[in-house]
Coordinates of C-alpha atoms and ligand atoms in Angstrom, one line a residue:
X27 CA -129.0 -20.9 -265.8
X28 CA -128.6 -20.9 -270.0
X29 CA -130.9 -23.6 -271.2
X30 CA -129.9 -24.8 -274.6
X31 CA -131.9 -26.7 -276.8
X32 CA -129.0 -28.9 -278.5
X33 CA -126.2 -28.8 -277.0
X34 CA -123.3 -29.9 -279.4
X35 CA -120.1 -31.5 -278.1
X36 CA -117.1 -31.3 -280.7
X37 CA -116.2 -29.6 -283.5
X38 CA -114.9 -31.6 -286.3
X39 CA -117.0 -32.6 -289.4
X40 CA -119.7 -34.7 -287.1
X41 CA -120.4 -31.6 -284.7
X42 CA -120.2 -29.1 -287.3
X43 CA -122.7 -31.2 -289.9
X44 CA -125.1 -31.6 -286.6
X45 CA -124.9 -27.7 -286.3
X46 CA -126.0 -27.1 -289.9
X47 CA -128.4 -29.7 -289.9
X48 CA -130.1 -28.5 -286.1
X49 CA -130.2 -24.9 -286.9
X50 CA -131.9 -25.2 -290.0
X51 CA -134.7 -26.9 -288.3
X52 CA -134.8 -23.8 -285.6
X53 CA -133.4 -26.1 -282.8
X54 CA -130.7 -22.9 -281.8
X55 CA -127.7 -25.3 -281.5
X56 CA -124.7 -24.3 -279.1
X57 CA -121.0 -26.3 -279.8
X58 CA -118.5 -26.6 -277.4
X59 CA -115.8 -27.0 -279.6
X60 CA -113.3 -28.4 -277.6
X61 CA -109.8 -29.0 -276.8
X62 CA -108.9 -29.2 -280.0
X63 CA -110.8 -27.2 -282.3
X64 CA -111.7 -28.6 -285.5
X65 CA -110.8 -32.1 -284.4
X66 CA -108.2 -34.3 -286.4
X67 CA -109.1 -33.2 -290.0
X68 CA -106.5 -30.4 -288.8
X69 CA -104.3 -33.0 -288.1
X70 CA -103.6 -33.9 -292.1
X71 CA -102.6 -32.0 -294.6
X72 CA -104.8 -31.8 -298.1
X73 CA -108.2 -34.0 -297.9
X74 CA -108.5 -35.6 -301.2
X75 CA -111.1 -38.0 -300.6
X76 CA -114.0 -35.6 -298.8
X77 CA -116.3 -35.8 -302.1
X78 CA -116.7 -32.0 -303.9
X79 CA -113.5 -31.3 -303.9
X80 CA -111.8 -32.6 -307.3
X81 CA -108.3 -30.8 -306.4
X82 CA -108.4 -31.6 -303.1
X83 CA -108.7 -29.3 -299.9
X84 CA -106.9 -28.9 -296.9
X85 CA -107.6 -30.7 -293.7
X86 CA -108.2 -27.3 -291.6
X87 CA -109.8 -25.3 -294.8
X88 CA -112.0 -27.6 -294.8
X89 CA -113.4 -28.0 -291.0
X90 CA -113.0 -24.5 -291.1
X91 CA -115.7 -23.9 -293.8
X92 CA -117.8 -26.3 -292.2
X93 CA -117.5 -23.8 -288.7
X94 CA -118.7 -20.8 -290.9
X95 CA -121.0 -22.8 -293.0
X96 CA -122.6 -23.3 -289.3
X97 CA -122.2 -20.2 -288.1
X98 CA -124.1 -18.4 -291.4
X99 CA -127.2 -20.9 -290.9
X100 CA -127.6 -19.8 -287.2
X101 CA -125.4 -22.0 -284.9
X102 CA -123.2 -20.6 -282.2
X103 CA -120.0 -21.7 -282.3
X104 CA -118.2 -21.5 -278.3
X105 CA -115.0 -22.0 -277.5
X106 CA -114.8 -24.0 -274.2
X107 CA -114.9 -28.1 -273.2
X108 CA -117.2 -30.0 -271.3
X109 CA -115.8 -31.4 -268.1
X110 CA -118.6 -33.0 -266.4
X111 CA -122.2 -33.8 -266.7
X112 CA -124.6 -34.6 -265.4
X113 CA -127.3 -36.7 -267.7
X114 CA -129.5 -38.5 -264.7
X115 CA -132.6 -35.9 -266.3
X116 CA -133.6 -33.6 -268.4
X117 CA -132.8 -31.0 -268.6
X118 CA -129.2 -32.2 -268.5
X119 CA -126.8 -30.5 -266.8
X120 CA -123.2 -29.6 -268.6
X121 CA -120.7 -27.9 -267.1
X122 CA -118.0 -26.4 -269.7
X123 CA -114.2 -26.1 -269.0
X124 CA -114.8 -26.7 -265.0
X125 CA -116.6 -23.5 -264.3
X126 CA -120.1 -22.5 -266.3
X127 CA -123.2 -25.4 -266.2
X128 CA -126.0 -25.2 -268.4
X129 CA -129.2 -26.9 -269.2
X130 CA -129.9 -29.0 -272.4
X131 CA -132.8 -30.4 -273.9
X132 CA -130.7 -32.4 -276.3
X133 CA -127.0 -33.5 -276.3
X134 CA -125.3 -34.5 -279.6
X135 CA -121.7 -36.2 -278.6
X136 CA -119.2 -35.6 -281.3
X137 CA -116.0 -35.3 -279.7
X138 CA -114.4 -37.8 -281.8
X139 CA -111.6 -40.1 -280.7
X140 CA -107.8 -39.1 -280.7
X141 CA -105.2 -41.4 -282.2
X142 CA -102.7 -43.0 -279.8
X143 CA -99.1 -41.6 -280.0
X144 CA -95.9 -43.6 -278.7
X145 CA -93.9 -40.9 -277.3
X146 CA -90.6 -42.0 -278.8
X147 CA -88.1 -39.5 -280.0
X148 CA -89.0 -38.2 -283.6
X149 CA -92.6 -38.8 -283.2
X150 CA -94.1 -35.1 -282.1
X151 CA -91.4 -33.8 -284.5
X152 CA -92.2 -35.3 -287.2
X153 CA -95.8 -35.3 -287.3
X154 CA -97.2 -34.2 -290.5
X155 CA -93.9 -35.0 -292.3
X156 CA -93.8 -38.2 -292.2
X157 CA -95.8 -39.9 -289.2
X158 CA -99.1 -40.0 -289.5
X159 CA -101.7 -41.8 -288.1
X160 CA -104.1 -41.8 -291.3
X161 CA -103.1 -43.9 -294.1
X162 CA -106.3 -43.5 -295.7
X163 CA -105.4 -39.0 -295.3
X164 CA -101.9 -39.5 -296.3
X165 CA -100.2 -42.7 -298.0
X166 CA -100.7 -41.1 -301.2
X167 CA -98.2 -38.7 -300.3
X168 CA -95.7 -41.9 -299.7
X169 CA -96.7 -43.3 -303.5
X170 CA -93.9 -45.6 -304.5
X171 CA -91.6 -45.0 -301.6
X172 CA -91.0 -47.1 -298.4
X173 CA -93.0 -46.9 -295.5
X174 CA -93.1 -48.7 -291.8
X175 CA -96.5 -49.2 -289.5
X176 CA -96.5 -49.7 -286.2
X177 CA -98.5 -51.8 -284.7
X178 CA -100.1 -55.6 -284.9
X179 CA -104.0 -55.0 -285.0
X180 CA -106.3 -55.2 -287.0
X181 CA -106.4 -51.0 -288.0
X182 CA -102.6 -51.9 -288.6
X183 CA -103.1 -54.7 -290.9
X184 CA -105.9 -52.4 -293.1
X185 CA -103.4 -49.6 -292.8
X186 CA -100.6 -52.0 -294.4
X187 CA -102.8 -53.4 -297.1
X188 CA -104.0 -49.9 -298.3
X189 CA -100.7 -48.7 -298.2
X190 CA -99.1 -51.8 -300.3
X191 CA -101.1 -50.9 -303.0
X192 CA -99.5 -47.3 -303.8
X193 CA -95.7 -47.9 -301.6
X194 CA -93.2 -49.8 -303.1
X195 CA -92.5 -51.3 -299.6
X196 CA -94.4 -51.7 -296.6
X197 CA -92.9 -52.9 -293.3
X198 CA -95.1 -53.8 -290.5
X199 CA -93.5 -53.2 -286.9
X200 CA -95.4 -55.6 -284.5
X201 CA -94.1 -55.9 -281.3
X202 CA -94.7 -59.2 -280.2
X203 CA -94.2 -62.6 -281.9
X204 CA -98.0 -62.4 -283.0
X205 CA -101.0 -60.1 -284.1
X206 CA -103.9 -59.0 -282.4
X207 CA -105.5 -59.2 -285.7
X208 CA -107.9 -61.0 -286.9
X209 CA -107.5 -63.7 -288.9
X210 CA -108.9 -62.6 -291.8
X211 CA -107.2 -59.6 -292.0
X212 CA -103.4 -61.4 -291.1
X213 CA -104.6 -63.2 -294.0
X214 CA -104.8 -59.7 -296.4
X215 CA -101.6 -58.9 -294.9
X216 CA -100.0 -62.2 -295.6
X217 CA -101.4 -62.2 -299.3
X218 CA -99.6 -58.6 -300.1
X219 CA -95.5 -60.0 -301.4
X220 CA -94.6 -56.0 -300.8
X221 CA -95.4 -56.3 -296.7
X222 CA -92.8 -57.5 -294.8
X223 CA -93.7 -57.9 -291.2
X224 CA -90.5 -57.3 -288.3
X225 CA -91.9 -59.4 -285.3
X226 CA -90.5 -58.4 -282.1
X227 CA -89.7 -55.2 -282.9
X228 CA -90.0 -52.4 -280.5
X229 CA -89.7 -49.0 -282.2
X230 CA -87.1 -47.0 -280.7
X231 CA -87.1 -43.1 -282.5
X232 CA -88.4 -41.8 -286.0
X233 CA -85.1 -40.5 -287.6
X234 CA -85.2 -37.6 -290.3
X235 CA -83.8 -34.3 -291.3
X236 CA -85.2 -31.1 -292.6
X237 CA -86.7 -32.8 -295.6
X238 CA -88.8 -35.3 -293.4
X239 CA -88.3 -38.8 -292.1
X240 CA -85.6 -40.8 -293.1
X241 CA -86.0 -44.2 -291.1
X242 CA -87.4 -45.6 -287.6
X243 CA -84.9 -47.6 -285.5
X244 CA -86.2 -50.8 -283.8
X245 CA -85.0 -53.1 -281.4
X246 CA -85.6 -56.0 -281.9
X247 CA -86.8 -57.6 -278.4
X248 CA -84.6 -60.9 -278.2
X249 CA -81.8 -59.6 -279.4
X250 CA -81.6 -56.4 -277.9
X251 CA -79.8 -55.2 -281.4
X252 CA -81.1 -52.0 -282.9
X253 CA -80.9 -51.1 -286.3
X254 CA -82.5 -48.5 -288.6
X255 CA -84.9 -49.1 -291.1
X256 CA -85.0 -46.6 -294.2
X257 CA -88.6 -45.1 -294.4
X258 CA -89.9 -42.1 -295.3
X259 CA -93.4 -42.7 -293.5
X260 CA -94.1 -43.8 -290.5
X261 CA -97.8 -44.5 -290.1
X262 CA -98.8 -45.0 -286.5
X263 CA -101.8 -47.5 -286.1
X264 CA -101.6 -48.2 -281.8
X265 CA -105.1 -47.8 -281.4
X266 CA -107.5 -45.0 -281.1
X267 CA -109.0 -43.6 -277.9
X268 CA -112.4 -42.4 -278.2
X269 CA -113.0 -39.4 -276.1
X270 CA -115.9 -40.5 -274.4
X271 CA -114.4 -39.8 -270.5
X272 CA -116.9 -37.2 -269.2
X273 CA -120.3 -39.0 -270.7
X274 CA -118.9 -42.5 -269.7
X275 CA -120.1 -42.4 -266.2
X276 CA -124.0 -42.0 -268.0
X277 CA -123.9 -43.0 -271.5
X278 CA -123.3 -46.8 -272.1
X279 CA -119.9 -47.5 -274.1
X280 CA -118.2 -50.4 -274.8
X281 CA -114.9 -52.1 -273.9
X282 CA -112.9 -49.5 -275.6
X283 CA -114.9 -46.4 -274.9
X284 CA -116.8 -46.3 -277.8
X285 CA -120.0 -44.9 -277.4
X286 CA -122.4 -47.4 -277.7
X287 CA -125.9 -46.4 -280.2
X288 CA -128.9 -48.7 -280.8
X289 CA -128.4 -50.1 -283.9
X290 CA -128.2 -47.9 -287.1
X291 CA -129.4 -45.2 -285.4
X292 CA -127.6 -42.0 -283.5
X293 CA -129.5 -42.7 -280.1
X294 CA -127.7 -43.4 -277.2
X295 CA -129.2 -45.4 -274.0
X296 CA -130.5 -41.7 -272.8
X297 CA -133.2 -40.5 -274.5
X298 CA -132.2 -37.0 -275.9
X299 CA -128.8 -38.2 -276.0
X300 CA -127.1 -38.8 -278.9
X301 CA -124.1 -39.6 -280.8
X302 CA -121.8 -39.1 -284.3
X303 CA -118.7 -39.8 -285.5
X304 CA -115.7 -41.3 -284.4
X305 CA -116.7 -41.1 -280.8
X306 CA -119.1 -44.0 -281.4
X307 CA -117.6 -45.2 -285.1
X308 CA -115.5 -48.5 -284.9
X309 CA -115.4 -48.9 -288.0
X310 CA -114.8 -46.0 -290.3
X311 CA -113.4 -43.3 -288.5
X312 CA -113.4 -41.1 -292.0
X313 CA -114.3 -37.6 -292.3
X314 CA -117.6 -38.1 -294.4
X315 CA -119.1 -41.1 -292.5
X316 CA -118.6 -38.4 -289.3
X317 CA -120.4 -36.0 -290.9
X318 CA -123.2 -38.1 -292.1
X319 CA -123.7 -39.5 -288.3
X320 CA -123.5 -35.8 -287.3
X321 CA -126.9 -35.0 -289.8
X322 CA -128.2 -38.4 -288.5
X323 CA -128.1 -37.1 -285.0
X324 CA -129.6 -33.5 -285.6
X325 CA -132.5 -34.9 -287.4
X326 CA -133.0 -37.4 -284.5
X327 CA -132.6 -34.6 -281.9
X328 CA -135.0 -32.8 -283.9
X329 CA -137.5 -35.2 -283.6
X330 CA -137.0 -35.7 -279.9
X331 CA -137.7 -32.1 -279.1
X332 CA -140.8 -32.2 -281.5
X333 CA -141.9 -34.7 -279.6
X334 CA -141.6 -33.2 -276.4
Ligands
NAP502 P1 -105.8 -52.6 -281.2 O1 -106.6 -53.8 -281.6 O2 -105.8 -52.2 -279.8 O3 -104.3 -52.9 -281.7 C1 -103.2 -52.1 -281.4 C2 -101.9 -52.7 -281.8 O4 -100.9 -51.8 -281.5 C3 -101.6 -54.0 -281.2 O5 -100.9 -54.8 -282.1 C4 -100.7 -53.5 -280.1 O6 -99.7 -54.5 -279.7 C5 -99.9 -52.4 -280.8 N1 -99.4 -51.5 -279.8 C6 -100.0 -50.8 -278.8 N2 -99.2 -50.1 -278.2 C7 -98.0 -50.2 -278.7 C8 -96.7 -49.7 -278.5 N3 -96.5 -48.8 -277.5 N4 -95.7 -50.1 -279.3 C9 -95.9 -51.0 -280.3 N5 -97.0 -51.5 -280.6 C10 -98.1 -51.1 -279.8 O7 -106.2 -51.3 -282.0 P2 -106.8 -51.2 -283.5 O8 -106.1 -52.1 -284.5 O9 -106.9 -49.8 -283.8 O10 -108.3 -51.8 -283.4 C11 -109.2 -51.3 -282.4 C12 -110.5 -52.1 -282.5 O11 -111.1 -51.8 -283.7 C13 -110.3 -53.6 -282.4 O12 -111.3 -54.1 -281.7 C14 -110.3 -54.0 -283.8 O13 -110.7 -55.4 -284.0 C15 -111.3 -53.1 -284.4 N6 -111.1 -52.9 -285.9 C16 -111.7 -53.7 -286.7 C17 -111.4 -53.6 -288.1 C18 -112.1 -54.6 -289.0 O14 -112.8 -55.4 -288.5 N7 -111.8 -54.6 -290.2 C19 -110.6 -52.7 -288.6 C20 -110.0 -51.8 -287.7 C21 -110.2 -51.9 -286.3 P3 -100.1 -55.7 -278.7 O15 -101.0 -56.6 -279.5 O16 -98.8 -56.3 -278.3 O17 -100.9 -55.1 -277.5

């Protein structure tokens, strides 16, 4: 059976930045790069706040230079997506898309998390022209124009604020007759006079044409009435789902899925185990803070195997 001596799981900027950093220290890192290769930076379109960049640089360009960045300093890139493991002792045991297991000494989880969709008309079609799930990636695109967000939490609520300070209109869509956001952070939203909040509002279809979207009917619950409201961005903030399914049965996570590290550190509850990005990121879910956990973790796998 292969052994491998870091084993890297994902390939957006928190695998890739784990790849440079481990196979400059000789460590001979493998990534599995996963269902979706690259991860979500090749969801957006131009990148304008990944420092070194002044003109910007597109979302894929960029993961993609990071892959041959990787590549040139020694890692091997693999196509392929672990389906099970087994992490009970080392060497752990990974088996890739169902059918090849190998042996690690190491294991760096970057599989990142994936942004929850609706599945309402409009939604798949319009993605990248005018729903996104990034307001932080895109709102500039949306400066001084109208824009709806969906959802009632507290991503929502940041989403909104960001957003009021470059749209000329923000409406939120919540779907109840409260938040689940914090208080502090209803407070934000209340304190912005350019949000308008639709309670009880169930979105129904993204509307739009060849130039993009052009509204997102609702329904409003007690009612049952339906109506379009003019937007041309629809900014999805339903939650994220960190892609944490095949470690979960061994690596401790928390409510949500999030893998769970000791505190300011990469390490996970298994020693040689370890963790970057926004598989285990609450917080920022951003492109750099990924690939800043992803050098945190190949330095700390580095030390692991040295001290082995
Ligand atoms: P969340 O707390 O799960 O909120 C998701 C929101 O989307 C809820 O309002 C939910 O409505 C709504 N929603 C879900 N499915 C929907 C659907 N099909 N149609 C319409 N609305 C739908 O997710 P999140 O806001 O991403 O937050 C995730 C975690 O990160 C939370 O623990 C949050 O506190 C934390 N977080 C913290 C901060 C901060 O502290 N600054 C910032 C961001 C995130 P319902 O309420 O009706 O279910």
């Amino acid at each position: 059976m292969e052994r491998i001596r870091v084993l890297i799981a994902g390939s957006g900027p928190a695998g890739y930045t784990a790849a440079i950093y481990a196979a400059r220290a000789n460590q001979a890192p493998v990534v599995y790069a996963g269902m979706e290769l690259g991860g979500q930076l090749t969801t957006t379109t131009v990148v304008e706040n990944f420092p070194g960049f002044p003109e910007g640089i597109d979302g894929t360009v960029l993961v993609d230079n990071m892959r041959r960045q990787a590549e040139r300093v020694g890692a091997q890139i693999r196509t392929g997506t672990i389906t099970s493991c087994d992490l009970s002792s080392r060497p752990f045991k990974v088996t890739i898309d169902g059918s090849v297991t190998v042996e690690a000494d190491s294991l760096i989880i970057a599989t990142g998390a994936s942004a929850k969709y609706l599945g309402i008309p409009g939604e798949q079609e319009f993605r990248g022209s005018g729903v996104s799930a990034c307001a932080t990636c895109d709102g500039f695109f949306y400066r001084k124009q109208d824009v709806a967000v969906i959802g009632g939490g507290d991503t929502a609520c940041e989403e909104a604020v960001y957003l009021a300070g470059m749209c000329r209109k923000v409406y939120m869509i919540v779907r109840r007759d409260q938040m689940r956001a914090s208080k502090a952070m209803q407070d934000k939203v209340a304190s912005k006079d350019n949000i308008e909040v639709l309670w009880n509002s169930l979105p129904k279809e993204v509307e739009g044409d060849l130039k993009g979207v052009n509204g997102i009917k609702i329904e409003d619950k007690l009612s049952g009435e339906t109506r379009t409201v003019p937007v041309s961005g629809v900014f999805l903030a339903v939650g994220h789902h960190p892609n944490s399914e095949v470690f979960a049965p061994w690596v401790k996570t928390d409510k949500d899925g999030y893998i769970v590290t000791e505190p300011d550190s990469p390490k996970t509850n298994i020693a040689g185990v370890f963790a970057a990005g926004d598989v285990m990121d609450v917080h920022y879910k951003q492109a750099i803070t990924a690939a800043a956990s992803g050098c945190r973790a190949a330095i700390e796998a580095d030390r692991f195997l040295q001290g082995q």
